XYZ file of C-alpha atoms in Angstrom:
336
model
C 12.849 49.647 61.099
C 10.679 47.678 59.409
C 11.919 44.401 57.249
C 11.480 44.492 53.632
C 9.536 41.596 52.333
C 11.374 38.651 50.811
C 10.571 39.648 46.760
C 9.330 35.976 46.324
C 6.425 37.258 49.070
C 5.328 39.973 47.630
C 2.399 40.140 45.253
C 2.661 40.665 41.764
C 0.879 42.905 40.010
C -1.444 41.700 37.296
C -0.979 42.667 33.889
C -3.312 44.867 31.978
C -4.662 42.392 28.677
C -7.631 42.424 26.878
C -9.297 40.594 29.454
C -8.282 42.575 32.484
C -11.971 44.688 33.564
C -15.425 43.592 33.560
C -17.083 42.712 30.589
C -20.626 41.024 30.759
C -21.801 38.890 27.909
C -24.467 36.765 27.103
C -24.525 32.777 27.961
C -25.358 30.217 25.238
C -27.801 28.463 26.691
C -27.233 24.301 27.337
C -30.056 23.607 24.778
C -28.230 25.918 22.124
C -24.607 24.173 23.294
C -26.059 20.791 22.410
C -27.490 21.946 19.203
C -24.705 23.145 17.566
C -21.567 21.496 19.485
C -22.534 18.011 20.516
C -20.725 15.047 18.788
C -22.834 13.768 15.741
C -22.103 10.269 13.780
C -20.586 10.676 10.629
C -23.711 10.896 7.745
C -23.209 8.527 4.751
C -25.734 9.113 2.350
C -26.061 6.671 -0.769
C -30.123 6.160 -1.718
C -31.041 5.085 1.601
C -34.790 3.978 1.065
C -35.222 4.843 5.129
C -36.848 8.302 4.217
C -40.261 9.684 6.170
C -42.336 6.583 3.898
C -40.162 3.753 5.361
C -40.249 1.875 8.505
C -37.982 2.088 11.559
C -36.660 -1.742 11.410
C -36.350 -1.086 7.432
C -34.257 2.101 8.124
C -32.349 0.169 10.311
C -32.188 -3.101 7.580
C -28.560 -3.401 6.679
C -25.839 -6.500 5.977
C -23.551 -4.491 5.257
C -22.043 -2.840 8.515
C -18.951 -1.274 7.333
C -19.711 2.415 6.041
C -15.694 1.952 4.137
C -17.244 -1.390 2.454
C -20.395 0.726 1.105
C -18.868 3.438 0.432
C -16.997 1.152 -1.977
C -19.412 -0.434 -3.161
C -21.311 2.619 -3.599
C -18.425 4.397 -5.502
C -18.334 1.703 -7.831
C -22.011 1.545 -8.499
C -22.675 5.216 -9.339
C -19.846 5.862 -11.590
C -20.906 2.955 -13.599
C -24.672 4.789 -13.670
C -23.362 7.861 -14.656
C -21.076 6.832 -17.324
C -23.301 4.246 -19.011
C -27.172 5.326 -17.660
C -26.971 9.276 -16.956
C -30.153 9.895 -18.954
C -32.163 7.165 -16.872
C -33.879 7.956 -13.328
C -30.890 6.922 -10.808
C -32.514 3.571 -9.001
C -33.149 2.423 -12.616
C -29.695 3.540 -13.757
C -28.322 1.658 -10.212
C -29.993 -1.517 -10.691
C -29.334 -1.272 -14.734
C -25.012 -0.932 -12.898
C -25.516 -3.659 -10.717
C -26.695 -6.059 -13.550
C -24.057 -4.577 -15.642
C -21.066 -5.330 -13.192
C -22.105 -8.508 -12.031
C -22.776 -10.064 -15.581
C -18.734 -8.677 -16.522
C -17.828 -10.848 -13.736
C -19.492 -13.785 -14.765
C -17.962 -13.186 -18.523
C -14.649 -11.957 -16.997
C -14.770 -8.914 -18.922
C -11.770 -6.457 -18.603
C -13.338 -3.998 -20.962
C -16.072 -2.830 -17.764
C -13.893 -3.721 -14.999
C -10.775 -2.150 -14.074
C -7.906 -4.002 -11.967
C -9.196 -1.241 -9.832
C -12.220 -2.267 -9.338
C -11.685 -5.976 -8.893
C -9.205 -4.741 -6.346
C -11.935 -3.371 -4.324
C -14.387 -6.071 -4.917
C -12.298 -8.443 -3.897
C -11.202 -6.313 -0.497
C -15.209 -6.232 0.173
C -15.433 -10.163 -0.547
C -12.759 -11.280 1.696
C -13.689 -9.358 5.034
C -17.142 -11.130 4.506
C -19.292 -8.681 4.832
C -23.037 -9.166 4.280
C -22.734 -12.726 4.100
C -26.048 -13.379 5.893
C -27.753 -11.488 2.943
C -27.397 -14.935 1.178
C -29.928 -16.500 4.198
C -31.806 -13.660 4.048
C -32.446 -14.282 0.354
C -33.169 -18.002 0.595
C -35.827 -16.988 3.206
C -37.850 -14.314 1.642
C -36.855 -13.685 -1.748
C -34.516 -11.746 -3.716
C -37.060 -9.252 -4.182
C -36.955 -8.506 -0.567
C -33.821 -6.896 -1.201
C -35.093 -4.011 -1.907
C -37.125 -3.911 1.310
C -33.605 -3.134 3.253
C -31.595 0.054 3.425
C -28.967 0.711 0.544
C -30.905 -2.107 -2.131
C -28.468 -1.561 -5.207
C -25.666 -2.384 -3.179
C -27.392 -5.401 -1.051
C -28.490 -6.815 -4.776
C -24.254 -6.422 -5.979
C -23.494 -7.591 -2.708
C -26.028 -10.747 -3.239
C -24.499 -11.081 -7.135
C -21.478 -11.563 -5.437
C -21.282 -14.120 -2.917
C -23.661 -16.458 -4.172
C -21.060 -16.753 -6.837
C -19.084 -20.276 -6.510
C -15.711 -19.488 -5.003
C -15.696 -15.400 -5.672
C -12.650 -15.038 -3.708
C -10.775 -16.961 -6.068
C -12.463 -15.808 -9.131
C -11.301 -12.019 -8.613
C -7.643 -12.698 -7.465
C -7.381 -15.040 -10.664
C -8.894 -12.040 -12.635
C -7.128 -9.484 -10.974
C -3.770 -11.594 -12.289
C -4.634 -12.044 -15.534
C -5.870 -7.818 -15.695
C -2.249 -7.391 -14.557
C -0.195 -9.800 -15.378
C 1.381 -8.018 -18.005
C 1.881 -5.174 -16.814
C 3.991 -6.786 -13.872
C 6.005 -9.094 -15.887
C 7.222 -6.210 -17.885
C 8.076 -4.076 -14.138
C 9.426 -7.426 -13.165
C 11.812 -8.117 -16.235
C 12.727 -4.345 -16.042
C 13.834 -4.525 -12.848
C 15.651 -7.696 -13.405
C 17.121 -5.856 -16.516
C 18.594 -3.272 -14.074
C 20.098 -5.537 -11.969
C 21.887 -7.184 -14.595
C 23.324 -3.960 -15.794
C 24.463 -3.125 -11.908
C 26.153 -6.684 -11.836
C 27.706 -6.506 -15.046
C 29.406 -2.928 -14.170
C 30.895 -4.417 -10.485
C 32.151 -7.252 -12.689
C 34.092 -4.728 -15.245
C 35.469 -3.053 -12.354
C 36.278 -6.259 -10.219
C 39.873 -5.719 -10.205
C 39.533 -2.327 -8.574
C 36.744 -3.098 -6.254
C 38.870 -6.272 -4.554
C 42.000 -3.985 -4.067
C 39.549 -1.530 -2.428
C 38.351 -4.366 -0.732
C 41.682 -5.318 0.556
C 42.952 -1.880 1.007
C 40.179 -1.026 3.798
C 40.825 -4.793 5.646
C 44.348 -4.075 6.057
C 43.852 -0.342 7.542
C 41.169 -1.580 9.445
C 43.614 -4.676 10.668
C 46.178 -2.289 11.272
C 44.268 0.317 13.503
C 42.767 -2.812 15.265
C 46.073 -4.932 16.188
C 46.749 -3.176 19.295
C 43.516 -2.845 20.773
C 40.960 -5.344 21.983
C 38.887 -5.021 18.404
C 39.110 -8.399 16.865
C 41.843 -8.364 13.384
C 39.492 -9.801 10.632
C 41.719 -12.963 9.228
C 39.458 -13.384 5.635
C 37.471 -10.562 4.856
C 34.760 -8.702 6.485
C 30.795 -8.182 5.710
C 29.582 -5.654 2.996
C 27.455 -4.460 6.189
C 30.595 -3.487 7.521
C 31.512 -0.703 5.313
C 29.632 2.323 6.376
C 32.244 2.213 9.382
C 34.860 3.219 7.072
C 32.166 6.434 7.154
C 31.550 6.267 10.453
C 35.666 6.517 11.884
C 37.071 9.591 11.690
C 40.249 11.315 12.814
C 40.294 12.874 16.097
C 41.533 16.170 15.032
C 40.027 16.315 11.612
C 36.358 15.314 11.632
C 35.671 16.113 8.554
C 38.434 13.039 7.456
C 36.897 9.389 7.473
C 38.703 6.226 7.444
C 37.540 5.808 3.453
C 39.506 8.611 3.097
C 42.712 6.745 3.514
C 41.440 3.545 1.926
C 41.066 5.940 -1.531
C 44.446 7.590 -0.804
C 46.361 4.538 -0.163
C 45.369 2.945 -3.517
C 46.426 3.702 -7.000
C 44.894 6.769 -8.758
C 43.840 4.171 -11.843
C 41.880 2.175 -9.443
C 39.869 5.387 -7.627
C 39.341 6.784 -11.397
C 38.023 3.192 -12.399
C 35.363 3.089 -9.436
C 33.929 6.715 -9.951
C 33.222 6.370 -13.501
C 29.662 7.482 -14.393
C 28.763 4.416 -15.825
C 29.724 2.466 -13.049
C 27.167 5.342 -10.363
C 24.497 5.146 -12.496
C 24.308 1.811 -12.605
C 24.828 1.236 -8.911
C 22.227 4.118 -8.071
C 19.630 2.478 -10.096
C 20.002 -1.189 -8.893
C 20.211 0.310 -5.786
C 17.121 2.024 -6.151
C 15.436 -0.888 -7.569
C 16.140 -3.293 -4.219
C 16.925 -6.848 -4.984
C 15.208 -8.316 -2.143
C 12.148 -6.737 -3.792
C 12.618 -7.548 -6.730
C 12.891 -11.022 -5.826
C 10.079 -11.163 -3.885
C 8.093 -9.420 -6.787
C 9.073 -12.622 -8.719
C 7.716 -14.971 -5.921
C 4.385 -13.272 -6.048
C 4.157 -13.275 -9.610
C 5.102 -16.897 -9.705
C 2.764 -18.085 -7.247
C -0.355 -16.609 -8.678
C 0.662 -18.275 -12.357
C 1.117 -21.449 -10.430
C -2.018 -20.733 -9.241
C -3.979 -20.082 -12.145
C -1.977 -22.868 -13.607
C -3.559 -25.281 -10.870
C -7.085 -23.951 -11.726
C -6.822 -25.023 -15.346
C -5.618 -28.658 -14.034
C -7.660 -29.572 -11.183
C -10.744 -26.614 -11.278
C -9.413 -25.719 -7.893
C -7.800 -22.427 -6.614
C -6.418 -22.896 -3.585
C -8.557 -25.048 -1.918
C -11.605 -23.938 -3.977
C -13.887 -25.545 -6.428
C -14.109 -22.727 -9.614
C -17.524 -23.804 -11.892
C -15.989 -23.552 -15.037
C -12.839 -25.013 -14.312
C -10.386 -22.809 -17.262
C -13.238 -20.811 -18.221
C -13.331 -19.323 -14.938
C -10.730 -15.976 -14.435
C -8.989 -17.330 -17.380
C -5.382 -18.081 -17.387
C -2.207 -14.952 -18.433
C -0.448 -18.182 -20.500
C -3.883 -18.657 -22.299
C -4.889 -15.101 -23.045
C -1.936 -14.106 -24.474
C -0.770 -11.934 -21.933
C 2.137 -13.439 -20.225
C 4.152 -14.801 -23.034
């Protein structure tokens, strides 16, 4: 007799899908492939003056590498033209933006510029881009500008750094565009941590027999074990274990469990008053560490600004103008 075949040996039969059969089709061809599948470079289109009348190496013509930094730039530039200049032809309503931005700098005028805006002038400034457009001017003019790809935004870009200490100028204006603004978040914030405080200090009484309840359990489970019996106190980062130990055969029972049960029902009642929550949740929410190190920030830059008024300087930086220059929150009447 013959020997059955071990099932693993035996073929399987093929299923029957959709693409079981012949079925003959036609081929793209590779030419077709590369026309409509290859890989292209991202297009970034802002009044590129490299059309069919322009020159290769003018095409090509650019200090300003970084299509995030033109697009920017660019953004900037054009909403300015349409909101002030929509009825003029767009390179005169542009150029008419450039001027327009770059003279609100120079006056540090909040009315045109937005804390927005010097946000992102100031992000463009600092990773010096373009900064051999200055050369490039000194050697053939600033009309040759307009010679190189993306003009409006070489001419705001040429506006800008050839201003003395820009940098400086647009963080100081930047502070004073915001200043109050912050130091009412900041004193709010400071406002809710006072209220948090001043509710763990009504219920202090409570809160150090809770305190003292939880060391002694937690003492008392530890004595007989190799845990180490806290003699003082323990660390506030310590309490989510009374969360985190739970009986054996009732998991749903946590150590805080008995640390509520074993105190007095006037202490429990005192510490879940809504008051006391809402207060807690919101301080909570507002993070002291932040808040404190919202306060350092906002110091600094007045210190800074402060400093420019003295010496002229900001950080490091000689400011033409001295006080005139990104004005000062304590002299504008902002800060108070």
């Amino acid at each position: 007799a013959a020997t059955p075949a071990h099932p693993s040996s035996r073929r399987r039969a093929r299923r029957h899908t959709v693409f079981s059969g012949e079925c003959s089709v036609e081929e793209l061809s590779q030419h077709k492939l590369r026309e409509f599948f290859q890989a292209r470079s991202a297009a970034f289109d802002i009044g590129s003056r490299g059309g069919p009348g322009g020159s290769a190496a003018a095409a090509a013509s650019t200090f300003i590498a970084d299509a995030k930094h033109r697009q920017i730039l660019d953004i900037l530039t054009r909403k300015e033209a349409i909101l002030r200049h929509s009825g003029r032809p767009q390179a005169v309503g542009l150029d008419l933006a450039v001027d327009e931005v770059l003279g609100a700098l120079h006056r540090c005028d909040y009315s045109l510029l937005t804390p927005g805006m010097l946000e992102d002038l100031r992000k463009v400034v600092v990773a010096q881009v373009g900064e051999g457009v200055v050369a490039f001017v000194e050697m053939r003019g600033e009309e040759a500008l307009r010679q190189l790809e993306y003009p409006h935004l070489h001419r705001l870009l040429y506006g800008l750094l050839r201003m003395p200490a820009v940098s400086s100028r647009l963080e100081c204006m930047i502070l004073e565009a915001t200043f109050s603004e912050h130091l009412d978040l900041c004193r709010r914030n400071l406002e809710v941590l006072r209220a948090g405080f001043l509710q763990l200090l009504s219920c202090q009484g409570p809160l150090r027999r809770l305190f003292a309840t939880a060391l002694r359990l937690g003492n008392a489970l530890n004595r007989n074990s190799h845990a180490q019996v806290a003699g003082h106190g323990f660390k506030l980062c310590s309490l989510p274990k009374l969360l985190e130990l739970r009986l054996p055969v009732r998991k749903e029972v946590s150590l805080l469990h008995f640390v509520l049960l074993w105190m007095r029902p006037d202490d429990v009642e005192a510490l879940c008053q809504p008051e006391l929550l809402e207060a807690l949740r919101r301080a909570r929410a507002a993070r002291s560490h932040t808040v404190y190190q919202d306060l350092l920030q906002r110091l600094e830059g007045y210190r800074g600004v402060q400093d420019l008024a003295r010496t002229g300087q900001h950080r490091g930086q000689s400011l033409a103008g001295g006080a005139d220059v990104g004005g000062s929150p304590a002299g504008s009447g902002r800060g108070g």
